[in-house]
Amino acid sequence: QVQLVESGGGLVQAGGSLRLSCAASGRTYSFYHSAWFRQAPGKEREFVAAISRSISVTYYTDSVKGRFTISRDNAKNTVYLQMNSLKPEDTAVYYCAAGGRIVGLGVDDYDYWGQGTQVTVSS
C-alpha cells in the first residue's frame, strides 16, 4: 500500500505560479510510476503529467506543455508539479497518483490516489 498526500494548492492570479507536492508513505515510492491528474467541476478527471519511476520519461497533456514541469525526488518519496503561467482554465482539484504497471495517461493505469488539492486561478 502507498499513501499519497498532496499540498501546495491555493488561489493565484492568471500568469502566476504554484508548486504542488505529493508526499508518499508506505511501500518504497521509487517502485512506482507517478502522475498528476485534475478534475474541474462537472468534468471528468483528466491527465496532466506523468513521470517514470526511473525519472527517465515524462509525459504532458498538450494544454500544459511548456508551462508545467513534473519531477520527483525518490530519496524524499515526493513528486512535484511546478505550474507556471497559470490560466483560469487550469482551475481544478489536482490529484497525485501512483502505479506500478506503466507510465500511463489514463486513470485506470494508477492504483493509488491522494485526496486532492484545490487550485484556483483568477482572471
Coordinates of N, CA and C in Angstrom, one line a residue:
Q1 N 0.8 -1.2 0.0 CA 0.0 0.0 0.0 C 0.9 1.3 0.0
V2 N 0.4 2.3 -0.7 CA 1.0 3.6 -0.7 C 0.0 4.6 -0.3
Q3 N 0.4 5.5 0.5 CA -0.5 6.6 0.9 C 0.1 7.9 0.3
L4 N -0.7 8.7 -0.3 CA -0.3 9.9 -1.0 C -1.0 11.1 -0.4
V5 N -0.3 12.2 -0.2 CA -0.8 13.4 0.4 C -0.3 14.6 -0.4
E6 N -1.3 15.3 -1.1 CA -0.9 16.5 -1.9 C -0.9 17.7 -1.0
S7 N -0.2 18.7 -1.4 CA -0.1 20.0 -0.8 C 0.3 21.0 -1.8
G8 N 0.1 22.3 -1.5 CA 0.6 23.4 -2.3 C -0.4 24.1 -3.2
G9 N -1.7 23.6 -3.1 CA -2.7 24.3 -3.9 C -3.1 25.6 -3.3
G10 N -3.9 26.4 -4.0 CA -4.3 27.7 -3.5 C -4.9 28.6 -4.6
L11 N -5.1 29.8 -4.2 CA -5.6 30.8 -5.2 C -4.5 31.7 -5.7
V12 N -4.5 31.8 -7.0 CA -3.4 32.6 -7.7 C -4.0 33.3 -8.9
Q13 N -3.4 34.5 -9.2 CA -3.9 35.2 -10.4 C -3.3 34.6 -11.6
A14 N -4.0 34.8 -12.7 CA -3.6 34.4 -14.0 C -2.2 34.9 -14.3
G15 N -1.3 34.0 -14.8 CA 0.1 34.3 -15.0 C 1.0 34.0 -13.9
G16 N 0.4 33.6 -12.8 CA 1.2 33.3 -11.6 C 1.7 31.8 -11.6
S17 N 2.3 31.4 -10.5 CA 2.9 30.1 -10.4 C 2.5 29.4 -9.1
L18 N 2.4 28.1 -9.1 CA 2.3 27.3 -7.9 C 3.1 26.1 -8.0
R19 N 3.5 25.5 -6.9 CA 4.2 24.2 -6.9 C 3.5 23.3 -6.0
L20 N 3.0 22.2 -6.6 CA 2.3 21.2 -5.9 C 3.3 20.1 -5.5
S21 N 3.1 19.5 -4.3 CA 3.9 18.4 -3.8 C 3.0 17.3 -3.5
C22 N 3.5 16.1 -3.6 CA 2.8 14.8 -3.3 C 3.8 14.0 -2.5
A23 N 3.5 13.8 -1.2 CA 4.4 13.0 -0.3 C 3.8 11.6 -0.2
A24 N 4.7 10.6 -0.4 CA 4.2 9.2 -0.3 C 4.8 8.6 0.9
S25 N 4.0 7.6 1.4 CA 4.4 6.8 2.6 C 3.9 5.4 2.3
G26 N 4.5 4.5 3.0 CA 4.2 3.1 2.8 C 5.3 2.3 2.1
R27 N 4.9 1.6 1.0 CA 5.9 0.9 0.3 C 6.8 1.8 -0.5
T28 N 8.0 1.4 -0.8 CA 9.0 2.2 -1.4 C 8.5 2.9 -2.7
Y29 N 8.5 4.2 -2.6 CA 7.8 5.0 -3.6 C 8.6 4.9 -5.0
S30 N 9.9 4.6 -4.9 CA 10.6 4.5 -6.2 C 10.2 3.4 -7.0
F31 N 9.4 2.5 -6.5 CA 8.9 1.3 -7.3 C 7.8 1.7 -8.2
Y32 N 7.3 2.9 -8.0 CA 6.0 3.3 -8.7 C 6.2 4.5 -9.7
H33 N 5.5 4.3 -10.9 CA 5.4 5.5 -11.7 C 4.4 6.5 -11.1
S34 N 4.5 7.7 -11.4 CA 3.7 8.8 -10.8 C 3.1 9.7 -11.8
A35 N 2.0 10.3 -11.4 CA 1.3 11.2 -12.3 C 0.4 12.2 -11.5
W36 N 0.1 13.3 -12.3 CA -0.9 14.3 -11.8 C -2.1 14.3 -12.7
F37 N -3.2 14.3 -12.1 CA -4.5 14.4 -12.8 C -5.2 15.7 -12.3
R38 N -6.2 16.1 -13.0 CA -7.0 17.2 -12.4 C -8.5 17.0 -12.8
Q39 N -9.4 17.6 -12.0 CA -10.8 17.5 -12.2 C -11.5 18.8 -11.9
A40 N -12.0 19.4 -13.0 CA -12.8 20.6 -12.8 C -14.3 20.3 -12.5
P41 N -15.0 21.2 -11.9 CA -16.4 20.9 -11.6 C -17.2 20.5 -12.9
G42 N -17.9 19.5 -12.8 CA -18.8 19.0 -13.9 C -18.0 18.3 -15.0
K43 N -16.7 18.1 -14.8 CA -15.9 17.4 -15.8 C -15.3 16.2 -15.3
E44 N -14.8 15.3 -16.2 CA -14.2 14.1 -15.8 C -12.7 14.4 -15.4
R45 N -12.2 13.5 -14.6 CA -10.8 13.6 -14.2 C -9.9 13.4 -15.5
E46 N -8.9 14.4 -15.7 CA -8.1 14.3 -16.9 C -6.6 14.3 -16.5
F47 N -5.9 13.6 -17.4 CA -4.4 13.5 -17.2 C -3.7 14.9 -17.4
V48 N -2.7 15.1 -16.6 CA -1.9 16.4 -16.7 C -0.5 16.0 -17.0
A49 N 0.2 15.2 -16.2 CA 1.6 14.9 -16.4 C 1.9 13.6 -15.7
A50 N 2.9 12.9 -16.2 CA 3.4 11.6 -15.6 C 4.9 11.6 -15.7
I51 N 5.5 10.8 -14.8 CA 6.9 10.6 -14.7 C 7.2 9.2 -14.3
S52 N 8.2 8.6 -15.0 CA 8.5 7.2 -14.7 C 9.2 7.1 -13.4
R53 N 9.3 5.8 -12.8 CA 9.9 5.7 -11.5 C 11.4 5.9 -11.6
S54 N 12.0 5.7 -12.8 CA 13.4 6.0 -13.0 C 13.7 7.4 -13.3
I55 N 12.7 8.3 -13.5 CA 12.8 9.7 -13.8 C 13.3 9.9 -15.2
S56 N 13.3 8.8 -16.0 CA 13.8 9.0 -17.4 C 12.8 9.4 -18.4
V57 N 11.5 9.2 -18.1 CA 10.5 9.5 -19.0 C 9.4 10.4 -18.4
T58 N 9.0 11.4 -19.1 CA 7.9 12.3 -18.7 C 6.9 12.5 -19.8
Y59 N 5.7 12.7 -19.5 CA 4.6 13.0 -20.5 C 3.8 14.1 -19.9
Y60 N 3.2 14.9 -20.9 CA 2.4 16.0 -20.5 C 1.2 16.1 -21.5
T61 N 0.1 16.5 -21.0 CA -1.0 16.8 -21.9 C -0.7 18.1 -22.6
D62 N -1.2 18.2 -23.8 CA -0.8 19.3 -24.7 C -1.1 20.7 -24.1
S63 N -2.1 20.8 -23.3 CA -2.5 22.1 -22.8 C -1.6 22.7 -21.8
V64 N -0.7 21.8 -21.2 CA 0.2 22.3 -20.2 C 1.7 22.3 -20.6
K65 N 2.0 21.7 -21.8 CA 3.4 21.7 -22.3 C 4.0 23.0 -22.3
G66 N 5.2 23.1 -21.8 CA 5.9 24.4 -21.8 C 5.6 25.3 -20.6
R67 N 4.5 24.9 -19.8 CA 4.1 25.7 -18.6 C 4.3 24.9 -17.3
F68 N 4.0 23.6 -17.4 CA 4.1 22.7 -16.2 C 5.3 21.8 -16.3
T69 N 5.9 21.5 -15.1 CA 7.0 20.5 -15.1 C 6.8 19.5 -14.0
I70 N 6.8 18.3 -14.3 CA 6.7 17.2 -13.3 C 8.1 16.7 -12.9
S71 N 8.4 16.5 -11.6 CA 9.7 16.0 -11.2 C 9.4 15.1 -10.0
R72 N 10.5 14.4 -9.6 CA 10.3 13.6 -8.4 C 11.7 13.5 -7.7
D73 N 11.6 13.3 -6.4 CA 12.8 13.1 -5.6 C 12.6 11.8 -4.8
N74 N 13.1 10.7 -5.3 CA 12.8 9.4 -4.8 C 13.4 9.2 -3.3
A75 N 14.5 10.0 -3.1 CA 15.0 9.9 -1.7 C 14.1 10.5 -0.7
K76 N 13.2 11.5 -1.2 CA 12.3 12.1 -0.3 C 10.9 11.6 -0.5
N77 N 10.7 10.6 -1.3 CA 9.4 10.0 -1.6 C 8.4 11.0 -2.0
T78 N 8.8 12.0 -2.8 CA 7.9 13.1 -3.2 C 8.0 13.3 -4.7
V79 N 6.8 13.7 -5.2 CA 6.7 14.1 -6.6 C 6.2 15.5 -6.6
Y80 N 6.6 16.3 -7.6 CA 6.2 17.7 -7.7 C 5.6 18.0 -9.0
L81 N 4.8 19.1 -9.0 CA 4.3 19.7 -10.2 C 4.5 21.2 -10.2
Q82 N 5.5 21.7 -10.9 CA 5.7 23.1 -11.0 C 4.8 23.7 -12.1
M83 N 3.9 24.6 -11.7 CA 3.0 25.2 -12.6 C 3.2 26.7 -12.8
N84 N 3.6 27.0 -14.0 CA 3.9 28.4 -14.3 C 2.9 28.9 -15.4
S85 N 2.8 30.3 -15.5 CA 1.9 30.9 -16.5 C 0.5 30.3 -16.4
L86 N 0.0 30.3 -15.2 CA -1.3 29.7 -14.9 C -2.4 30.4 -15.6
K87 N -3.4 29.7 -16.0 CA -4.6 30.2 -16.7 C -5.9 29.9 -15.9
P88 N -6.9 30.7 -16.1 CA -8.2 30.3 -15.4 C -8.7 28.9 -15.7
E89 N -8.4 28.4 -16.9 CA -8.8 27.1 -17.3 C -8.0 26.0 -16.6
D90 N -7.0 26.3 -15.9 CA -6.2 25.4 -15.1 C -6.9 25.1 -13.7
T91 N -7.9 25.9 -13.4 CA -8.7 25.7 -12.2 C -9.3 24.3 -12.0
A92 N -8.9 23.6 -11.0 CA -9.4 22.3 -10.8 C -8.9 21.7 -9.4
V93 N -9.4 20.6 -9.1 CA -8.7 19.8 -8.0 C -7.7 18.9 -8.6
Y94 N -6.5 19.0 -8.1 CA -5.3 18.3 -8.7 C -5.1 17.1 -7.8
Y95 N -4.9 15.9 -8.4 CA -4.7 14.7 -7.7 C -3.4 14.0 -8.1
C96 N -2.7 13.5 -7.1 CA -1.5 12.8 -7.3 C -1.9 11.3 -7.4
A97 N -1.2 10.5 -8.3 CA -1.4 9.1 -8.5 C -0.1 8.3 -8.6
A98 N -0.2 7.1 -8.2 CA 1.0 6.2 -8.3 C 0.5 4.8 -8.8
G99 N 1.4 4.2 -9.6 CA 1.1 2.9 -10.1 C 2.3 2.2 -10.6
G100 N 2.2 0.8 -10.6 CA 3.4 0.1 -10.9 C 3.5 -0.6 -12.3
R101 N 2.5 -0.4 -13.1 CA 2.5 -1.1 -14.4 C 3.1 -0.3 -15.5
I102 N 2.6 0.8 -15.9 CA 3.1 1.6 -17.0 C 3.0 3.0 -16.6
V103 N 3.7 3.9 -17.4 CA 3.6 5.3 -17.2 C 2.5 5.7 -18.1
G104 N 1.3 5.5 -17.6 CA 0.1 5.7 -18.4 C -0.5 7.1 -18.3
L105 N -1.5 7.3 -19.2 CA -2.2 8.5 -19.3 C -3.7 8.4 -18.8
G106 N -4.0 7.2 -18.4 CA -5.4 7.0 -18.0 C -5.5 6.8 -16.5
V107 N -6.7 7.1 -16.0 CA -6.9 6.9 -14.5 C -6.8 5.4 -14.1
D108 N -7.1 4.5 -15.1 CA -7.0 3.1 -14.7 C -5.6 2.6 -14.7
D109 N -4.6 3.4 -15.1 CA -3.2 3.0 -15.1 C -2.6 3.1 -13.7
Y110 N -3.4 3.7 -12.7 CA -2.8 4.0 -11.4 C -3.7 3.4 -10.3
D111 N -3.0 2.9 -9.3 CA -3.7 2.2 -8.3 C -3.9 3.0 -7.0
Y112 N -3.1 4.0 -6.8 CA -3.1 4.8 -5.6 C -3.3 6.3 -5.9
W113 N -4.2 6.9 -5.1 CA -4.6 8.3 -5.3 C -4.5 9.1 -4.0
G114 N -4.2 10.3 -4.1 CA -4.3 11.2 -3.0 C -5.7 11.8 -2.9
Q115 N -5.9 12.7 -1.9 CA -7.2 13.2 -1.7 C -7.5 14.5 -2.5
G116 N -6.4 15.0 -3.1 CA -6.6 16.2 -4.0 C -6.3 17.5 -3.3
T117 N -5.9 18.5 -4.1 CA -5.6 19.8 -3.6 C -6.2 20.8 -4.6
Q118 N -6.9 21.8 -4.1 CA -7.6 22.8 -5.0 C -6.7 23.8 -5.5
V119 N -6.7 24.0 -6.8 CA -6.0 25.1 -7.5 C -7.0 26.0 -8.1
T120 N -7.0 27.3 -7.8 CA -8.0 28.2 -8.4 C -7.2 29.4 -9.0
V121 N -7.4 29.6 -10.3 CA -6.7 30.7 -11.0 C -7.7 31.8 -11.4
S122 N -7.5 33.0 -10.8 CA -8.5 34.1 -11.1 C -8.0 34.9 -12.3
S123 N -8.9 35.4 -13.0 CA -8.6 36.2 -14.3 C -8.4 37.6 -13.9

